[in-house]
Each structure stands twice: as C-alpha cells, then as structure tokens.
mmCIF file of C-alpha atoms in Angstrom:
data_model
loop_
_atom_site.group_PDB
_atom_site.id
_atom_site.type_symbol
_atom_site.label_atom_id
_atom_site.label_comp_id
_atom_site.label_asym_id
_atom_site.label_seq_id
_atom_site.Cartn_x
_atom_site.Cartn_y
_atom_site.Cartn_z
ATOM 1 C CA MET X 1 -225.207 -58.934 -158.733
ATOM 2 C CA MET X 2 -227.521 -57.255 -156.231
ATOM 3 C CA THR X 3 -224.498 -56.087 -154.262
ATOM 4 C CA GLN X 4 -223.023 -54.587 -157.427
ATOM 5 C CA ALA X 5 -226.251 -52.770 -158.197
ATOM 6 C CA HIS X 6 -226.315 -51.353 -154.673
ATOM 7 C CA ASP X 7 -222.660 -50.325 -154.500
ATOM 8 C CA ALA X 8 -222.592 -48.676 -157.918
ATOM 9 C CA THR X 9 -225.500 -46.361 -157.178
ATOM 10 C CA GLN X 10 -225.714 -45.701 -153.438
ATOM 11 C CA ASP X 11 -223.898 -42.356 -153.605
ATOM 12 C CA ASP X 12 -225.775 -41.244 -150.481
ATOM 13 C CA GLY X 13 -225.087 -43.904 -147.898
ATOM 14 C CA SER X 14 -227.338 -42.172 -145.354
ATOM 15 C CA LEU X 15 -230.445 -42.771 -147.463
ATOM 16 C CA PRO X 16 -232.136 -46.078 -146.579
ATOM 17 C CA ASP X 17 -233.424 -48.307 -149.338
ATOM 18 C CA ASP X 18 -237.028 -47.678 -148.291
ATOM 19 C CA GLU X 19 -236.605 -43.974 -149.062
ATOM 20 C CA ARG X 20 -235.078 -44.785 -152.443
ATOM 21 C CA THR X 21 -237.990 -47.107 -153.132
ATOM 22 C CA ALA X 22 -240.511 -44.442 -152.104
ATOM 23 C CA LEU X 23 -238.999 -41.891 -154.488
ATOM 24 C CA VAL X 24 -238.999 -44.378 -157.355
ATOM 25 C CA GLU X 25 -242.604 -45.307 -156.601
ATOM 26 C CA GLN X 26 -243.567 -41.649 -156.934
ATOM 27 C CA ILE X 27 -241.837 -41.477 -160.319
ATOM 28 C CA VAL X 28 -243.553 -44.593 -161.598
ATOM 29 C CA ARG X 29 -246.977 -43.383 -160.446
ATOM 30 C CA HIS X 30 -246.466 -40.030 -162.160
ATOM 31 C CA GLU X 31 -245.423 -41.801 -165.366
ATOM 32 C CA TRP X 32 -248.348 -44.208 -165.163
ATOM 33 C CA ASN X 33 -250.807 -41.333 -164.860
ATOM 34 C CA MET X 34 -249.222 -39.682 -167.900
ATOM 35 C CA PHE X 35 -249.285 -42.993 -169.744
ATOM 36 C CA GLN X 36 -253.024 -43.238 -169.145
ATOM 37 C CA ARG X 37 -253.465 -39.887 -170.893
ATOM 38 C CA THR X 38 -251.244 -40.826 -173.837
ATOM 39 C CA THR X 39 -253.230 -41.175 -177.038
ATOM 40 C CA ASN X 40 -252.566 -43.979 -179.476
ATOM 41 C CA GLU X 41 -253.495 -43.779 -183.141
ATOM 42 C CA GLY X 42 -255.075 -47.225 -183.102
ATOM 43 C CA GLY X 43 -256.932 -46.674 -179.842
ATOM 44 C CA ARG X 44 -255.924 -47.528 -176.304
ATOM 45 C CA ALA X 45 -252.977 -49.929 -176.252
ATOM 46 C CA ALA X 46 -253.195 -53.152 -174.248
ATOM 47 C CA CYS X 47 -250.081 -52.233 -172.252
ATOM 48 C CA GLN X 48 -251.883 -49.151 -170.920
ATOM 49 C CA GLY X 49 -253.975 -51.492 -168.797
ATOM 50 C CA ASN X 50 -251.066 -53.562 -167.464
ATOM 51 C CA TRP X 51 -249.968 -51.759 -164.312
ATOM 52 C CA PRO X 52 -247.964 -54.698 -162.844
ATOM 53 C CA MET X 53 -245.710 -54.987 -165.913
ATOM 54 C CA PHE X 54 -245.366 -51.217 -166.262
ATOM 55 C CA ALA X 55 -244.405 -50.872 -162.601
ATOM 56 C CA LEU X 56 -241.904 -53.743 -162.827
ATOM 57 C CA MET X 57 -240.116 -52.401 -165.877
ATOM 58 C CA ARG X 58 -240.040 -48.738 -164.907
ATOM 59 C CA THR X 59 -239.009 -49.462 -161.323
ATOM 60 C CA SER X 60 -236.167 -51.616 -162.650
ATOM 61 C CA GLN X 61 -234.967 -48.720 -164.780
ATOM 62 C CA PHE X 62 -234.801 -46.206 -161.944
ATOM 63 C CA MET X 63 -233.488 -48.293 -159.045
ATOM 64 C CA PRO X 64 -229.861 -48.258 -160.279
ATOM 65 C CA TRP X 65 -229.866 -44.456 -160.545
ATOM 66 C CA PRO X 66 -228.055 -42.210 -158.044
ATOM 67 C CA ILE X 67 -230.365 -40.506 -155.558
ATOM 68 C CA GLU X 68 -229.695 -37.018 -156.896
ATOM 69 C CA LEU X 69 -230.722 -38.149 -160.379
ATOM 70 C CA ILE X 70 -233.860 -39.842 -159.054
ATOM 71 C CA ARG X 71 -234.869 -36.653 -157.270
ATOM 72 C CA SER X 72 -234.175 -34.544 -160.321
ATOM 73 C CA TYR X 73 -236.297 -36.649 -162.662
ATOM 74 C CA LEU X 74 -239.112 -36.735 -160.102
ATOM 75 C CA GLN X 75 -239.015 -32.944 -160.098
ATOM 76 C CA ASP X 76 -239.174 -32.991 -163.918
ATOM 77 C CA LEU X 77 -242.396 -34.974 -163.687
ATOM 78 C CA VAL X 78 -243.888 -32.697 -161.028
ATOM 79 C CA ASP X 79 -242.995 -29.597 -163.039
ATOM 80 C CA ALA X 80 -244.424 -31.142 -166.202
ATOM 81 C CA LYS X 81 -247.693 -31.944 -164.439
ATOM 82 C CA HIS X 82 -248.061 -28.347 -163.275
ATOM 83 C CA ARG X 83 -247.431 -27.090 -166.815
ATOM 84 C CA GLY X 84 -249.817 -29.547 -168.451
ATOM 85 C CA ARG X 85 -246.968 -31.318 -170.243
ATOM 86 C CA ASN X 86 -247.075 -35.106 -170.706
ATOM 87 C CA LEU X 87 -243.490 -36.399 -170.769
ATOM 88 C CA VAL X 88 -244.536 -39.965 -171.572
ATOM 89 C CA GLU X 89 -246.568 -38.887 -174.585
ATOM 90 C CA GLU X 90 -243.709 -36.647 -175.681
ATOM 91 C CA LYS X 91 -241.279 -39.566 -175.415
ATOM 92 C CA TYR X 92 -243.369 -41.637 -177.806
ATOM 93 C CA ALA X 93 -243.791 -38.645 -180.090
ATOM 94 C CA ARG X 94 -240.018 -38.172 -180.283
ATOM 95 C CA MET X 95 -239.592 -41.824 -181.230
ATOM 96 C CA MET X 96 -241.511 -41.107 -184.415
ATOM 97 C CA ALA X 97 -238.493 -39.199 -185.723
ATOM 98 C CA SER X 98 -237.255 -42.707 -186.538
ATOM 99 C CA THR X 99 -240.418 -44.772 -186.902
ATOM 100 C CA ASP X 100 -242.390 -42.254 -189.020
ATOM 101 C CA PRO X 101 -240.029 -39.393 -189.956
ATOM 102 C CA GLU X 102 -242.289 -37.645 -192.458
ATOM 103 C CA ARG X 103 -245.176 -37.426 -190.039
ATOM 104 C CA TYR X 104 -242.788 -36.410 -187.260
ATOM 105 C CA ARG X 105 -241.456 -33.472 -189.274
ATOM 106 C CA ARG X 106 -244.925 -32.366 -190.352
ATOM 107 C CA ASP X 107 -247.144 -32.963 -187.336
ATOM 108 C CA ILE X 108 -244.981 -33.339 -184.233
ATOM 109 C CA ALA X 109 -241.655 -31.498 -184.346
ATOM 110 C CA PRO X 110 -243.258 -28.017 -184.551
ATOM 111 C CA TYR X 111 -245.197 -28.649 -181.316
ATOM 112 C CA ILE X 112 -242.616 -30.104 -178.914
ATOM 113 C CA PRO X 113 -239.525 -28.442 -177.402
ATOM 114 C CA ALA X 114 -236.676 -28.278 -179.911
ATOM 115 C CA LEU X 115 -233.278 -29.717 -178.998
ATOM 116 C CA ASP X 116 -230.209 -27.751 -180.079
ATOM 117 C CA ASP X 117 -227.151 -29.353 -181.659
ATOM 118 C CA ALA X 118 -225.146 -29.384 -178.428
ATOM 119 C CA ARG X 119 -227.957 -31.157 -176.592
ATOM 120 C CA VAL X 120 -228.340 -33.728 -179.365
ATOM 121 C CA ALA X 121 -224.588 -34.407 -179.375
ATOM 122 C CA ARG X 122 -224.617 -35.068 -175.622
ATOM 123 C CA GLN X 123 -227.565 -37.413 -175.980
ATOM 124 C CA GLU X 124 -225.862 -39.296 -178.792
ATOM 125 C CA ARG X 125 -222.778 -39.911 -176.653
ATOM 126 C CA ILE X 126 -225.040 -41.435 -174.017
ATOM 127 C CA VAL X 127 -226.889 -43.522 -176.603
ATOM 128 C CA ALA X 128 -223.612 -44.856 -178.017
ATOM 129 C CA CYS X 129 -222.422 -45.894 -174.567
ATOM 130 C CA GLN X 130 -225.685 -47.604 -173.689
ATOM 131 C CA LEU X 131 -225.799 -49.435 -176.994
ATOM 132 C CA ASP X 132 -222.346 -50.836 -176.233
ATOM 133 C CA TRP X 133 -223.613 -51.989 -172.847
ATOM 134 C CA ALA X 134 -226.688 -53.597 -174.378
ATOM 135 C CA ARG X 135 -224.601 -55.434 -176.980
ATOM 136 C CA ASP X 136 -222.243 -56.694 -174.300
ATOM 137 C CA PHE X 137 -225.148 -57.841 -172.152
ATOM 138 C CA THR X 138 -226.930 -59.726 -174.917
ATOM 139 C CA THR X 139 -223.665 -61.437 -175.848
ATOM 140 C CA ARG X 140 -223.212 -62.721 -172.300
ATOM 141 C CA PHE X 141 -226.905 -63.404 -171.639
ATOM 142 C CA PRO X 142 -228.294 -64.337 -175.066
ATOM 143 C CA HIS X 143 -231.508 -65.980 -173.877
ATOM 144 C CA ILE X 144 -232.511 -63.014 -171.737
ATOM 145 C CA GLY X 145 -231.473 -60.717 -174.562
ATOM 146 C CA ALA X 146 -233.744 -62.568 -176.978
ATOM 147 C CA ASN X 147 -236.738 -61.313 -174.972
ATOM 148 C CA MET X 148 -235.732 -57.656 -175.158
ATOM 149 C CA ARG X 149 -236.355 -55.002 -177.752
ATOM 150 C CA VAL X 150 -234.478 -55.094 -181.032
ATOM 151 C CA LEU X 151 -231.355 -53.043 -180.512
ATOM 152 C CA THR X 152 -230.811 -50.373 -183.162
ATOM 153 C CA SER X 153 -232.929 -47.798 -184.962
ATOM 154 C CA ASP X 154 -232.327 -49.387 -188.354
ATOM 155 C CA GLN X 155 -234.465 -52.280 -187.051
ATOM 156 C CA ASP X 156 -237.483 -50.053 -186.339
ATOM 157 C CA THR X 157 -240.731 -51.046 -188.022
ATOM 158 C CA GLY X 158 -244.368 -50.106 -187.657
ATOM 159 C CA GLU X 159 -244.741 -52.993 -185.211
ATOM 160 C CA GLN X 160 -241.571 -52.688 -183.135
ATOM 161 C CA THR X 161 -239.431 -49.859 -181.814
ATOM 162 C CA SER X 162 -235.774 -50.427 -181.018
ATOM 163 C CA TYR X 163 -233.960 -49.838 -177.753
ATOM 164 C CA GLU X 164 -231.910 -47.100 -179.438
ATOM 165 C CA THR X 165 -234.994 -45.199 -180.598
ATOM 166 C CA TYR X 166 -236.759 -45.669 -177.261
ATOM 167 C CA LEU X 167 -233.729 -44.388 -175.332
ATOM 168 C CA ARG X 168 -233.258 -41.414 -177.626
ATOM 169 C CA GLY X 169 -236.912 -40.459 -177.236
ATOM 170 C CA GLU X 170 -236.707 -40.662 -173.448
ATOM 171 C CA LEU X 171 -233.495 -38.658 -173.163
ATOM 172 C CA GLY X 172 -235.145 -35.907 -175.184
ATOM 173 C CA THR X 173 -237.729 -35.361 -172.441
ATOM 174 C CA TYR X 174 -235.236 -34.795 -169.602
ATOM 175 C CA SER X 175 -234.658 -31.304 -168.255
ATOM 176 C CA PRO X 176 -231.138 -29.897 -168.737
ATOM 177 C CA ARG X 177 -230.480 -30.568 -165.057
ATOM 178 C CA THR X 178 -231.601 -34.203 -165.280
ATOM 179 C CA LEU X 179 -229.750 -34.842 -168.526
ATOM 180 C CA GLY X 180 -226.558 -33.486 -166.973
ATOM 181 C CA LEU X 181 -226.911 -35.747 -163.937
ATOM 182 C CA TYR X 182 -227.747 -38.721 -166.138
ATOM 183 C CA GLU X 183 -224.754 -38.043 -168.380
ATOM 184 C CA ASP X 184 -222.484 -37.864 -165.324
ATOM 185 C CA PHE X 185 -223.919 -41.155 -164.045
ATOM 186 C CA VAL X 186 -223.404 -42.946 -167.360
ATOM 187 C CA MET X 187 -219.875 -41.636 -167.867
ATOM 188 C CA ARG X 188 -218.903 -42.486 -164.283
ATOM 189 C CA LEU X 189 -220.328 -45.986 -164.556
ATOM 190 C CA GLN X 190 -218.510 -46.494 -167.848
ATOM 191 C CA ALA X 191 -215.215 -45.380 -166.268
ATOM 192 C CA GLN X 192 -215.786 -47.880 -163.444
ATOM 193 C CA GLY X 193 -216.312 -50.715 -165.919
ATOM 194 C CA GLY X 194 -219.998 -51.033 -165.042
ATOM 195 C CA ASN X 195 -222.884 -51.902 -167.324
ATOM 196 C CA LEU X 196 -226.229 -50.162 -166.843
ATOM 197 C CA THR X 197 -228.109 -52.737 -168.894
ATOM 198 C CA GLN X 198 -226.886 -55.447 -166.556
ATOM 199 C CA LEU X 199 -227.799 -53.438 -163.445
ATOM 200 C CA THR X 200 -231.265 -52.694 -164.798
ATOM 201 C CA VAL X 201 -232.092 -56.250 -165.837
ATOM 202 C CA ALA X 202 -230.715 -57.540 -162.531
ATOM 203 C CA TRP X 203 -233.283 -55.341 -160.798
ATOM 204 C CA THR X 204 -235.988 -56.721 -163.080
ATOM 205 C CA MET X 205 -235.107 -60.257 -162.043
ATOM 206 C CA ARG X 206 -234.863 -59.303 -158.386
ATOM 207 C CA LEU X 207 -238.272 -57.604 -158.337
ATOM 208 C CA ALA X 208 -239.873 -60.428 -160.322
ATOM 209 C CA GLY X 209 -238.463 -63.072 -157.988
ATOM 210 C CA SER X 210 -236.459 -64.735 -160.741
ATOM 211 C CA GLY X 211 -233.169 -65.018 -158.918
ATOM 212 C CA SER X 212 -229.829 -64.020 -160.371
ATOM 213 C CA LEU X 213 -229.101 -63.216 -163.997
ATOM 214 C CA ASP X 214 -227.273 -66.524 -164.365
ATOM 215 C CA GLU X 215 -230.303 -68.386 -163.019
ATOM 216 C CA ALA X 216 -232.688 -66.478 -165.284
ATOM 217 C CA GLU X 217 -230.463 -67.112 -168.299
ATOM 218 C CA GLN X 218 -230.490 -70.818 -167.568
ATOM 219 C CA VAL X 219 -234.286 -70.882 -167.180
ATOM 220 C CA GLN X 220 -234.903 -68.918 -170.365
ATOM 221 C CA GLY X 221 -232.573 -71.205 -172.248
ATOM 222 C CA GLY X 222 -234.442 -74.296 -171.039
ATOM 223 C CA SER X 223 -237.632 -75.952 -172.223
ATOM 224 C CA PRO X 224 -240.603 -73.883 -173.470
ATOM 225 C CA ARG X 225 -242.476 -74.747 -170.273
ATOM 226 C CA ASP X 226 -239.572 -73.516 -168.132
ATOM 227 C CA ARG X 227 -239.323 -70.286 -170.108
ATOM 228 C CA GLN X 228 -242.912 -69.371 -169.308
ATOM 229 C CA GLY X 229 -241.840 -68.658 -165.771
ATOM 230 C CA GLY X 230 -238.667 -66.850 -166.714
ATOM 231 C CA ARG X 231 -239.656 -64.231 -169.245
ATOM 232 C CA HIS X 232 -239.261 -61.139 -167.125
ATOM 233 C CA ALA X 233 -236.748 -59.085 -169.098
ATOM 234 C CA ASP X 234 -239.147 -58.043 -171.822
ATOM 235 C CA ALA X 235 -239.185 -55.146 -174.245
ATOM 236 C CA ASP X 236 -238.982 -52.297 -171.726
ATOM 237 C CA ALA X 237 -236.457 -53.839 -169.352
ATOM 238 C CA ILE X 238 -233.639 -51.657 -170.714
#
C-alpha cells in the first residue's frame, strides 16, 4: 500500500521525500495557526488544543497529493495570511450551508467569497467521485470505516458533520489554480483505478505506526482492548 501511495503521486521523481514532507509540514503549520484563530460558538473546541492529532490527520491528507498541487495550496495559505483571510475558519463557515442553512444565508454567505455556478459544478463532480471512493473503502474496510465521519450531508446534525459537507467546505476555500490542479489529480487517479480515501488512510496508518490497512482493519475488528491501540483513522482522516 505504501508503494501504491508513492507511485500514484510522485509526479516529480527528482523531489526527495524529505522535501515533500517539508512542504506538507509548512501547510499543516499554516493551517494550525489559522485553526487557533478560528472562533467557535460554544467557546474553544477541545480539538484546537490537540496538535498531534491535527498534524496526523492533515499530514495524511496532503501526502498523497502531487507536488505541484502541494505547492499551490501552500501558496494559497501564504496569500491568505498576507490578506488577513483565515481559510480554516472559512471552511467551517461554508459547512454551515448544510448544518445551519438559515444562519448561513443570513450571517455568513454575504461575507465570504461567492462561488459561481461553474465553480460549484466542478466541485460537485469532485465530491461525487470522492464519495464513491469513500463508500468503496468503507465496504472493504468496515471496521476502519466505522471510526470515520458519517458519509453524506443528509446525515449532518448539530453534533456531527459528514465527510461530504466537510469536503465541500474545504474545496470552496481553494484558489482557482489549486482547485484546477486538485480536479486534475482526482480525475487522473479515478482514470487509473485509484482510490484517494485508501491512499489517505494508508498514510494515516503509516504515520501512526499502525502497519498496513489490512493489519489495522484486523486490529479494529478485534477485542475492545485491541481497538484502543488501533483507532487512528478518525473523523478527519478523509
């Protein structure tokens, strides 16, 4: 699985893994700093103090990406910082279009960048593809899947936000350049028969020291005591 993750994304064979890691670390640090400045209606969230879990999950998301896409999103974050824009806070705000639509229309939509119909249509094609991947993954790895977010926006509640809503909110923060590169990556991976959910969760297991996906699935399907050491693919793993 680690070989698959490497081969599917190393579009620049001259770039050593330590450089890829350094770029991703910069992204995660930028996001963490934005996350610390993200306001929560009920006060500071517990996850805002959990750097190890944040770093694990966000690093896992970006490691499968092509280098050009990694660089582009890093530039998005740098540009946003210079403009006083918080992309992490905006991501969560965009999620409220599903979780609290009335408040979103009244208090949020007028104050964040609008997305035109063509942009929304492109994002929805990406969302549809990634939902298919997530469904396929949870079918093949049901015990790991049980520890992930609920899948679709119709499952959103005040206490939980679905993978679909989370992904849609995040895509809405990407620059046109980054969205285009991400769309190309997703469509290319789909044409190759790949699965981005599987690549991402494989990185989660690798970074957490949990072995292969098959090993993690076996652990998480074992006794409650065994599962305590195997719950690494949590809500933000995909």
